[in-house]
Amino acid sequence: MSSRTPLLMIALLALAPARTLYAQITENPLPAPVEKRGLTVQIRDVVRLPRTLGLLPADQDTNPAGWARVSFVRDAPDGRRFANDSRGFLYLLQADAEPSVYLDIRSAIPHAIYNRLESGFIGFGFHPEFADNGLFYVVHGEYAMGNPSEVDFIPPGYTEADVTHHNVITEWRANDPAANTFEGTRRELLRVAHVTTNMSHPFGYVGFNPTSEPGDEDYGLLYTSGSDLGFSNGGGPNANNPGQTQRLDSVVTAILRIDPRSPSQSGGTKGLGDYTIPPSNPFAGDNDPATLGEIYAYGFRNAHRLSWDLTDGTMFAADIGMNHIEEINIVHAGANYGWMAREGYWENGIIRPGGALNQLYELPGEVLDVRDADQFTYPVAIYDHNEGQAISGGFAYHGRIEQLRGKFVFGDVQRGRLFAADLAALKAADDGVPRTVAPVEEIQLYVRRANGERVYVSFRDLVERSNGASASRADLHLSDSRDGELFLTSRQDGMIRMLVPDED
Ligand SMILES: [Ca+2]
């Protein structure tokens, strides 16, 4: 011990100047608050999903449990509108009618876990040719214990004995795509092991680029969220593990892009599961057997929502940060978005000897202010945890609400605040320079009373009013309609709301 001390002291002395220059940020990394600057938008109730609170025993539900755990609203390519309740239901929403159950998936997923924020029936997305082929995709989570299914992938260095949960993506095929209740078959595409105690940050999104057309490279390719599968703070001995990130031999932190067709149908290269590797993927043709061909981009903590600007195809990912920074990223094929080495445009302390996930360190100016100075791609807008705790998905808005046109609209899941950033500023910030990011402002919401009176509200006020109780979290999520309008939903009250033009 004593023989090591002088060496340690020399090492500390050598580090001292660097620590002074590139200091640890302990609080408020972005001192300027996100403020309201005049964007004021009307919000209106559309429909409330049926109450499923109490359907599950309390220990198998989330806490706080909500009225209905609505996560996604999606318009099918045939024009019909659907929404899911992660307690196991896919609803068909028809104008002037109560939601009707299109599919109850509970019996198909008997090992499902429902008690995490993202769990149960997590998400769904329709194939662009759903009206003809009846195909849609579902992501859900399961317990490993007592589960007879074999996983397609276990993170490197772990074995079957370490597996705690399964992340599962399935393809469902409706016999009659026009029917108002599902009858058909399903096929499992991918089953990936979770090895942390909690099923934190599972696959959360499945969907297709809505701007791609038949014949485009991207057409018919299914994207997933980019999620760290709990390797940051998922609990237990396998969490807090930066060694499971920043690697191309693992799906951890990666947005995957797959051709959902079985190789037996496509004649192409098989992926980890029963799907085909798109030959145009960034690591598909690198002749390196150590890289996974299904990886599209990587280095995300929990990029749980993806979206595309319908005017130019720009792809966005909203990535939930650790203790400090929430991010909007513009996604490029093959790019590395930094987790766990980076959080926003800071270095995360976990990659330093003895460091921790809740630490941020300033980057040196020769990285922060210089184009492409390191191997990472940095966010185009950020906010810190003085302003919120978890970024929702967001959308490039070109719809009917004049004051939101040309903005990217997003929010904070936990607090329910609604934010906007100029699309032009976001795209300009996609310049390879870490420090350049687009300004973020807050949107003021209002409702109209029956007499036409305008009442300013927060999203959280609305959730509390419909539940008749205070909400410890707003649980805000955003979805978009086929014609580019925005839905705001809460997993707490099960209400689907819409942003609308004034006096609409
Ligand atoms: Ca930038």
XYZ file of C-alpha atoms and ligand atoms in Angstrom:
505
model
C 0.000 0.000 0.000
C 2.632 2.502 1.122
C 4.868 1.704 -1.829
C 2.006 2.698 -4.152
C 1.254 5.986 -2.442
C 3.961 8.114 -4.079
C 2.918 6.888 -7.517
C -0.694 7.658 -6.747
C 0.247 11.140 -5.543
C 2.249 11.787 -8.691
C -0.713 10.628 -10.753
C -3.071 12.939 -8.845
C -0.704 15.879 -9.226
C -0.471 15.224 -12.935
C -4.281 15.185 -13.134
C -4.734 18.317 -11.053
C -4.351 20.941 -13.803
C -6.696 19.066 -16.131
C -9.307 18.834 -13.387
C -9.076 22.576 -12.859
C -9.458 23.362 -16.523
C -12.136 20.790 -17.336
C -14.063 20.836 -14.132
C -16.749 18.521 -12.946
C -20.200 20.045 -13.324
C -22.137 19.319 -10.159
C -25.357 21.220 -10.792
C -27.246 23.224 -13.376
C -25.048 22.552 -16.412
C -27.227 24.914 -18.502
C -27.918 27.922 -16.257
C -30.372 29.649 -18.650
C -33.914 28.414 -17.953
C -36.286 27.216 -20.693
C -38.807 30.046 -20.898
C -42.113 30.826 -22.560
C -41.588 33.296 -25.395
C -45.086 33.710 -26.721
C -45.914 30.320 -28.280
C -49.485 29.683 -27.146
C -51.456 26.678 -28.393
C -54.905 25.255 -27.787
C -55.268 21.673 -26.545
C -58.460 19.649 -26.736
C -59.608 16.273 -25.445
C -60.189 13.689 -28.182
C -61.068 10.438 -26.427
C -60.234 8.602 -23.218
C -59.172 4.962 -23.370
C -61.196 2.505 -21.257
C -60.115 2.272 -17.618
C -57.738 -0.636 -17.033
C -56.606 0.473 -13.578
C -57.033 -2.462 -11.216
C -56.871 -5.053 -13.988
C -53.451 -6.133 -12.732
C -52.507 -6.886 -9.118
C -50.788 -3.793 -7.646
C -47.372 -5.491 -7.505
C -47.603 -6.283 -11.216
C -48.605 -2.768 -12.209
C -46.638 0.464 -12.208
C -46.575 2.795 -9.259
C -48.290 5.196 -9.554
C -50.664 3.153 -11.685
C -52.780 5.182 -14.111
C -56.287 5.044 -15.575
C -54.955 3.527 -18.833
C -51.303 3.278 -19.888
C -51.581 4.754 -23.366
C -48.169 4.981 -25.053
C -48.661 5.385 -28.800
C -51.392 6.736 -31.063
C -50.812 5.639 -34.646
C -52.674 6.087 -37.907
C -52.550 2.983 -40.067
C -51.708 3.525 -43.746
C -55.383 2.779 -44.537
C -56.400 5.866 -42.530
C -57.735 4.139 -39.400
C -56.446 5.337 -36.019
C -55.152 3.051 -33.269
C -53.769 3.452 -29.728
C -52.271 0.985 -27.279
C -52.620 0.511 -23.546
C -49.436 -1.165 -22.338
C -51.568 -3.336 -20.034
C -52.169 -5.396 -23.200
C -54.702 -3.761 -25.519
C -54.641 -2.298 -29.001
C -57.680 -0.109 -29.630
C -59.298 1.090 -32.818
C -60.347 4.734 -32.493
C -63.215 5.756 -34.722
C -64.763 9.209 -34.874
C -67.694 9.730 -32.505
C -67.364 6.236 -31.048
C -65.859 4.712 -27.945
C -62.495 2.994 -28.500
C -63.014 -0.659 -29.426
C -60.561 -3.468 -28.755
C -58.791 -4.408 -31.993
C -56.440 -6.852 -30.288
C -56.043 -8.098 -26.716
C -52.486 -9.439 -26.722
C -52.410 -10.612 -23.085
C -52.954 -14.286 -23.779
C -50.250 -14.212 -26.491
C -47.651 -12.881 -24.033
C -48.189 -14.910 -20.843
C -44.703 -14.098 -19.489
C -45.099 -10.335 -19.936
C -43.805 -7.939 -17.315
C -46.109 -4.960 -16.745
C -44.657 -3.121 -13.757
C -42.018 -0.924 -15.368
C -42.479 2.472 -17.054
C -41.844 0.829 -20.422
C -43.187 -2.710 -20.096
C -46.044 -4.962 -21.160
C -47.305 -4.038 -24.634
C -44.733 -1.279 -25.144
C -45.207 -0.139 -28.713
C -46.450 -0.921 -32.213
C -46.031 0.226 -35.797
C -47.768 -0.537 -39.090
C -46.057 -1.782 -42.233
C -46.440 0.810 -45.026
C -48.399 -1.804 -47.024
C -50.608 -2.819 -44.085
C -53.779 -2.275 -46.141
C -52.654 -5.090 -48.464
C -50.453 -7.334 -46.336
C -52.036 -6.842 -42.881
C -48.613 -6.584 -41.213
C -47.813 -4.666 -38.052
C -45.052 -4.925 -35.463
C -45.180 -5.065 -31.682
C -42.488 -4.655 -29.026
C -43.077 -6.072 -25.562
C -41.173 -7.158 -22.449
C -41.145 -10.504 -20.629
C -39.746 -12.092 -17.486
C -36.964 -14.618 -18.039
C -37.915 -16.730 -15.030
C -40.036 -19.697 -16.103
C -39.902 -18.502 -19.684
C -39.402 -21.353 -22.195
C -38.402 -19.053 -25.090
C -34.777 -18.915 -26.157
C -33.155 -15.543 -26.676
C -31.397 -14.648 -29.947
C -28.820 -12.431 -28.257
C -27.213 -12.127 -24.817
C -24.943 -9.099 -24.224
C -21.256 -10.096 -24.569
C -19.753 -11.859 -21.570
C -23.040 -12.999 -20.037
C -24.760 -16.359 -20.124
C -28.283 -17.739 -19.910
C -27.936 -17.745 -16.113
C -27.652 -13.943 -16.069
C -30.801 -13.287 -18.096
C -33.520 -11.415 -16.186
C -35.903 -10.248 -18.915
C -36.555 -10.534 -22.631
C -37.053 -7.714 -25.151
C -39.275 -9.107 -27.889
C -40.260 -7.844 -31.327
C -43.017 -9.704 -33.177
C -44.710 -9.387 -36.542
C -48.499 -9.752 -36.606
C -50.421 -10.476 -39.787
C -54.130 -9.742 -39.998
C -56.006 -12.235 -42.205
C -58.305 -9.413 -43.261
C -56.465 -6.075 -43.027
C -59.760 -4.149 -43.216
C -61.387 -5.973 -40.290
C -62.120 -4.029 -37.108
C -60.910 -6.827 -34.838
C -57.675 -8.734 -35.316
C -57.676 -12.307 -36.448
C -54.473 -13.722 -37.844
C -51.005 -15.035 -37.113
C -47.734 -13.823 -35.634
C -44.049 -14.506 -36.020
C -41.241 -13.638 -33.615
C -38.519 -11.489 -35.187
C -36.103 -10.874 -32.327
C -35.710 -11.726 -28.652
C -32.876 -10.012 -26.781
C -31.775 -10.702 -23.209
C -31.780 -8.136 -20.431
C -29.270 -8.940 -17.657
C -29.870 -6.086 -15.208
C -32.206 -6.515 -12.241
C -34.864 -4.181 -13.638
C -36.184 -4.099 -17.173
C -34.991 -0.515 -17.583
C -34.709 1.011 -21.071
C -35.999 -1.930 -23.118
C -36.623 -1.685 -26.844
C -39.383 0.928 -26.834
C -40.174 1.825 -30.406
C -40.805 0.016 -33.671
C -41.634 1.886 -36.842
C -40.960 2.730 -40.474
C -39.643 5.906 -42.093
C -42.897 7.532 -43.287
C -41.086 9.540 -45.979
C -39.691 6.508 -47.809
C -41.337 5.411 -51.046
C -41.280 2.070 -52.871
C -37.886 1.757 -54.518
C -36.093 3.867 -51.858
C -33.271 2.231 -49.929
C -35.212 2.800 -46.684
C -38.579 1.484 -47.875
C -40.030 -1.353 -45.795
C -37.217 -1.292 -43.214
C -38.161 -1.451 -39.542
C -36.401 0.755 -36.995
C -36.129 0.147 -33.258
C -35.365 2.494 -30.382
C -31.716 2.835 -29.309
C -31.729 1.633 -25.710
C -29.038 0.616 -23.234
C -31.089 -2.300 -21.856
C -30.458 -1.175 -18.271
C -26.666 -1.095 -18.405
C -26.677 2.407 -16.925
C -29.012 2.304 -13.925
C -30.990 -0.908 -14.374
C -29.898 -2.200 -10.972
C -27.962 -5.216 -9.740
C -24.363 -6.270 -10.278
C -24.484 -5.954 -14.076
C -25.615 -2.315 -14.204
C -23.384 0.794 -14.199
C -21.337 -0.906 -16.872
C -19.784 1.341 -19.522
C -17.994 -1.699 -20.983
C -21.326 -2.833 -22.460
C -21.615 0.374 -24.498
C -19.527 1.840 -27.323
C -19.264 -1.471 -29.123
C -20.482 -2.750 -32.467
C -20.782 -6.427 -31.520
C -23.876 -5.691 -29.405
C -27.382 -4.301 -29.903
C -27.012 -2.388 -26.606
C -27.446 1.405 -27.194
C -28.077 0.834 -30.920
C -30.933 1.891 -33.161
C -31.438 -1.193 -35.330
C -32.682 -1.098 -38.894
C -33.933 -4.427 -40.210
C -35.775 -5.836 -43.174
C -38.514 -7.652 -41.259
C -38.859 -10.334 -43.909
C -37.530 -13.738 -42.938
C -34.391 -14.629 -44.909
C -36.359 -17.647 -46.131
C -38.599 -15.136 -47.926
C -36.084 -12.431 -48.888
C -33.155 -14.700 -49.774
C -30.918 -12.230 -47.937
C -28.591 -12.404 -44.950
C -30.075 -13.552 -41.643
C -29.746 -11.231 -38.647
C -29.650 -12.211 -34.979
C -33.326 -13.160 -35.260
C -35.695 -14.192 -38.033
C -35.242 -11.114 -40.227
C -32.966 -9.918 -43.005
C -29.990 -7.558 -42.762
C -30.456 -4.643 -45.186
C -27.297 -4.678 -47.356
C -27.229 -0.848 -47.245
C -26.830 -0.761 -43.438
C -23.592 0.951 -42.321
C -21.935 -2.162 -40.855
C -23.528 -4.749 -43.157
C -20.880 -4.608 -45.841
C -17.771 -3.895 -43.764
C -16.513 -7.490 -43.988
C -15.958 -7.371 -40.219
C -17.558 -10.378 -38.514
C -17.317 -8.547 -35.168
C -19.824 -5.833 -36.143
C -23.578 -6.391 -36.240
C -25.180 -5.667 -39.581
C -28.489 -4.612 -37.988
C -26.939 -1.590 -36.245
C -28.000 1.699 -37.865
C -26.558 4.140 -35.295
C -25.377 3.642 -31.712
C -24.340 5.281 -28.452
C -27.835 6.083 -27.104
C -28.944 5.724 -23.493
C -32.640 5.526 -24.197
C -33.616 6.940 -27.567
C -37.153 5.678 -26.977
C -38.817 7.611 -29.788
C -37.847 8.233 -33.414
C -39.471 10.526 -35.973
C -38.868 11.899 -39.455
C -39.394 15.381 -40.867
C -42.018 14.739 -43.544
C -40.628 17.557 -45.729
C -37.021 16.371 -46.086
C -36.690 12.997 -44.327
C -34.444 14.236 -41.484
C -34.487 11.531 -38.810
C -34.749 12.525 -35.139
C -34.181 10.549 -31.935
C -35.129 11.771 -28.467
C -32.594 10.339 -26.002
C -33.325 10.309 -22.265
C -30.254 11.288 -20.262
C -28.899 10.118 -16.943
C -28.779 12.670 -14.110
C -28.329 15.834 -16.142
C -28.963 16.190 -19.879
C -31.900 15.437 -22.203
C -31.184 15.318 -25.936
C -32.687 15.719 -29.395
C -30.419 14.082 -31.957
C -30.423 14.062 -35.742
C -29.647 10.480 -36.703
C -27.048 9.586 -39.342
C -26.259 6.059 -40.481
C -23.248 4.637 -38.674
C -22.843 7.528 -36.227
C -21.907 7.119 -32.543
C -23.980 9.290 -30.172
C -21.655 8.860 -27.224
C -23.350 7.035 -24.336
C -21.804 6.182 -21.816
C -18.774 8.287 -22.727
C -20.829 11.420 -23.367
C -24.009 13.010 -22.001
C -25.020 16.083 -23.992
C -21.741 17.825 -24.799
C -20.096 16.722 -21.568
C -18.018 13.707 -20.678
C -19.897 11.352 -18.367
C -17.871 10.571 -15.228
C -18.492 6.805 -15.423
C -15.689 6.390 -17.968
C -13.124 7.870 -15.525
C -11.396 5.590 -13.000
C -13.597 5.624 -9.889
C -16.109 7.866 -11.665
C -19.890 7.685 -11.499
C -22.888 8.033 -13.793
C -24.097 11.187 -12.063
C -20.938 13.118 -12.943
C -20.363 15.406 -15.899
C -17.053 16.900 -16.947
C -16.531 19.796 -19.328
C -14.972 18.907 -22.661
C -11.851 20.835 -23.644
C -12.406 23.718 -26.060
C -10.471 21.923 -28.785
C -13.308 19.364 -28.804
C -16.286 21.479 -27.747
C -15.864 24.235 -30.312
C -14.312 22.299 -33.160
C -15.983 20.373 -35.941
C -15.668 16.564 -35.762
C -12.820 16.726 -33.234
C -13.673 13.330 -31.752
C -15.512 10.187 -32.819
C -18.900 11.220 -31.405
C -21.983 12.866 -32.883
C -23.537 15.390 -30.510
C -27.150 16.467 -29.913
C -28.779 19.368 -31.754
C -30.840 20.520 -28.751
C -30.520 19.841 -25.028
C -32.101 20.784 -21.703
C -30.992 19.932 -18.197
C -32.683 18.447 -15.157
C -33.535 21.832 -13.673
C -36.062 21.967 -16.524
C -37.260 18.370 -16.724
C -36.217 14.772 -16.158
C -36.906 12.725 -19.273
C -37.406 13.867 -22.855
C -40.524 12.670 -24.670
C -40.537 11.963 -28.367
C -40.957 14.906 -30.698
C -42.033 15.788 -34.222
C -41.156 18.227 -36.966
C -44.400 20.157 -37.257
C -45.887 21.283 -40.589
C -49.584 21.016 -39.724
C -52.528 23.380 -39.338
C -51.333 25.317 -36.260
C -49.634 28.351 -37.753
C -47.472 29.282 -34.754
C -45.934 25.771 -34.594
C -45.077 25.417 -38.278
C -41.339 25.019 -38.775
C -40.837 23.943 -35.147
C -39.858 20.628 -33.611
C -42.370 19.985 -30.819
C -41.446 17.769 -27.873
C -41.790 17.701 -24.100
C -40.718 16.334 -20.762
C -42.305 13.005 -19.819
C -42.201 13.498 -16.087
C -43.147 17.155 -15.688
C -45.398 17.352 -18.730
C -43.886 20.614 -19.975
C -44.217 21.105 -23.742
C -41.221 22.496 -25.618
C -40.321 23.683 -29.124
C -37.155 24.380 -31.088
C -36.883 25.852 -34.586
C -36.330 23.117 -37.168
C -33.943 25.338 -39.112
C -31.869 25.904 -35.946
C -31.825 22.156 -35.184
C -30.603 21.353 -38.677
C -28.004 24.144 -38.495
C -26.785 22.685 -35.180
C -26.134 19.375 -36.958
C -22.741 20.800 -37.896
C -20.318 18.467 -36.119
C -19.561 21.141 -33.493
C -20.645 19.908 -30.050
C -21.374 23.336 -28.514
C -23.765 24.536 -31.218
C -27.310 23.573 -30.231
C -30.713 25.059 -31.035
C -32.491 27.234 -28.430
C -35.448 25.596 -26.652
C -38.591 27.435 -25.543
C -41.699 26.348 -23.662
C -45.189 26.280 -25.178
C -48.090 27.696 -23.157
C -51.191 25.517 -23.471
C -54.784 26.642 -23.107
C -58.234 25.095 -23.274
C -61.465 26.811 -24.265
C -64.486 26.660 -21.996
C -67.917 26.069 -23.527
C -68.485 29.841 -23.478
C -65.321 30.362 -25.534
C -63.227 31.640 -22.623
C -59.523 30.827 -22.933
C -58.031 29.158 -19.829
C -54.261 28.748 -19.561
C -53.297 25.304 -18.313
C -50.317 23.031 -17.941
C -50.514 19.482 -19.286
C -50.152 18.256 -15.741
C -53.186 20.363 -14.650
C -55.229 18.552 -17.282
C -54.090 15.125 -16.096
C -54.869 15.997 -12.494
C -58.303 17.326 -13.445
C -59.312 14.218 -15.386
C -58.052 11.940 -12.636
C -59.468 14.104 -9.850
C -56.196 13.626 -7.980
C -52.715 15.104 -7.901
C -50.170 13.459 -10.194
C -46.635 12.716 -9.058
C -45.665 12.489 -12.724
C -47.383 13.787 -15.851
C -46.243 10.794 -17.980
C -46.481 12.846 -21.168
C -45.930 11.234 -24.569
C -46.391 12.677 -28.061
C -47.693 10.948 -31.166
C -48.465 12.250 -34.626
C -51.330 11.739 -37.058
C -50.895 10.867 -40.736
C -51.585 14.478 -41.679
C -48.989 15.821 -39.267
C -51.044 16.890 -36.240
C -49.953 16.120 -32.694
C -51.462 13.987 -29.959
C -50.510 14.464 -26.319
C -51.172 11.489 -24.085
C -50.529 10.613 -20.461
C -50.065 7.151 -19.035
C -51.680 8.533 -15.889
C -55.152 9.498 -17.155
C -55.470 7.537 -20.424
C -56.812 10.620 -22.219
C -55.804 11.287 -25.812
C -55.590 15.022 -26.467
C -54.696 17.002 -29.547
C -53.063 20.344 -30.255
C -55.463 22.331 -32.422
C -55.555 25.725 -34.167
C -57.113 28.506 -32.104
C -60.925 28.350 -31.796
C -60.992 25.133 -33.791
Ca -23.777 21.040 -32.996
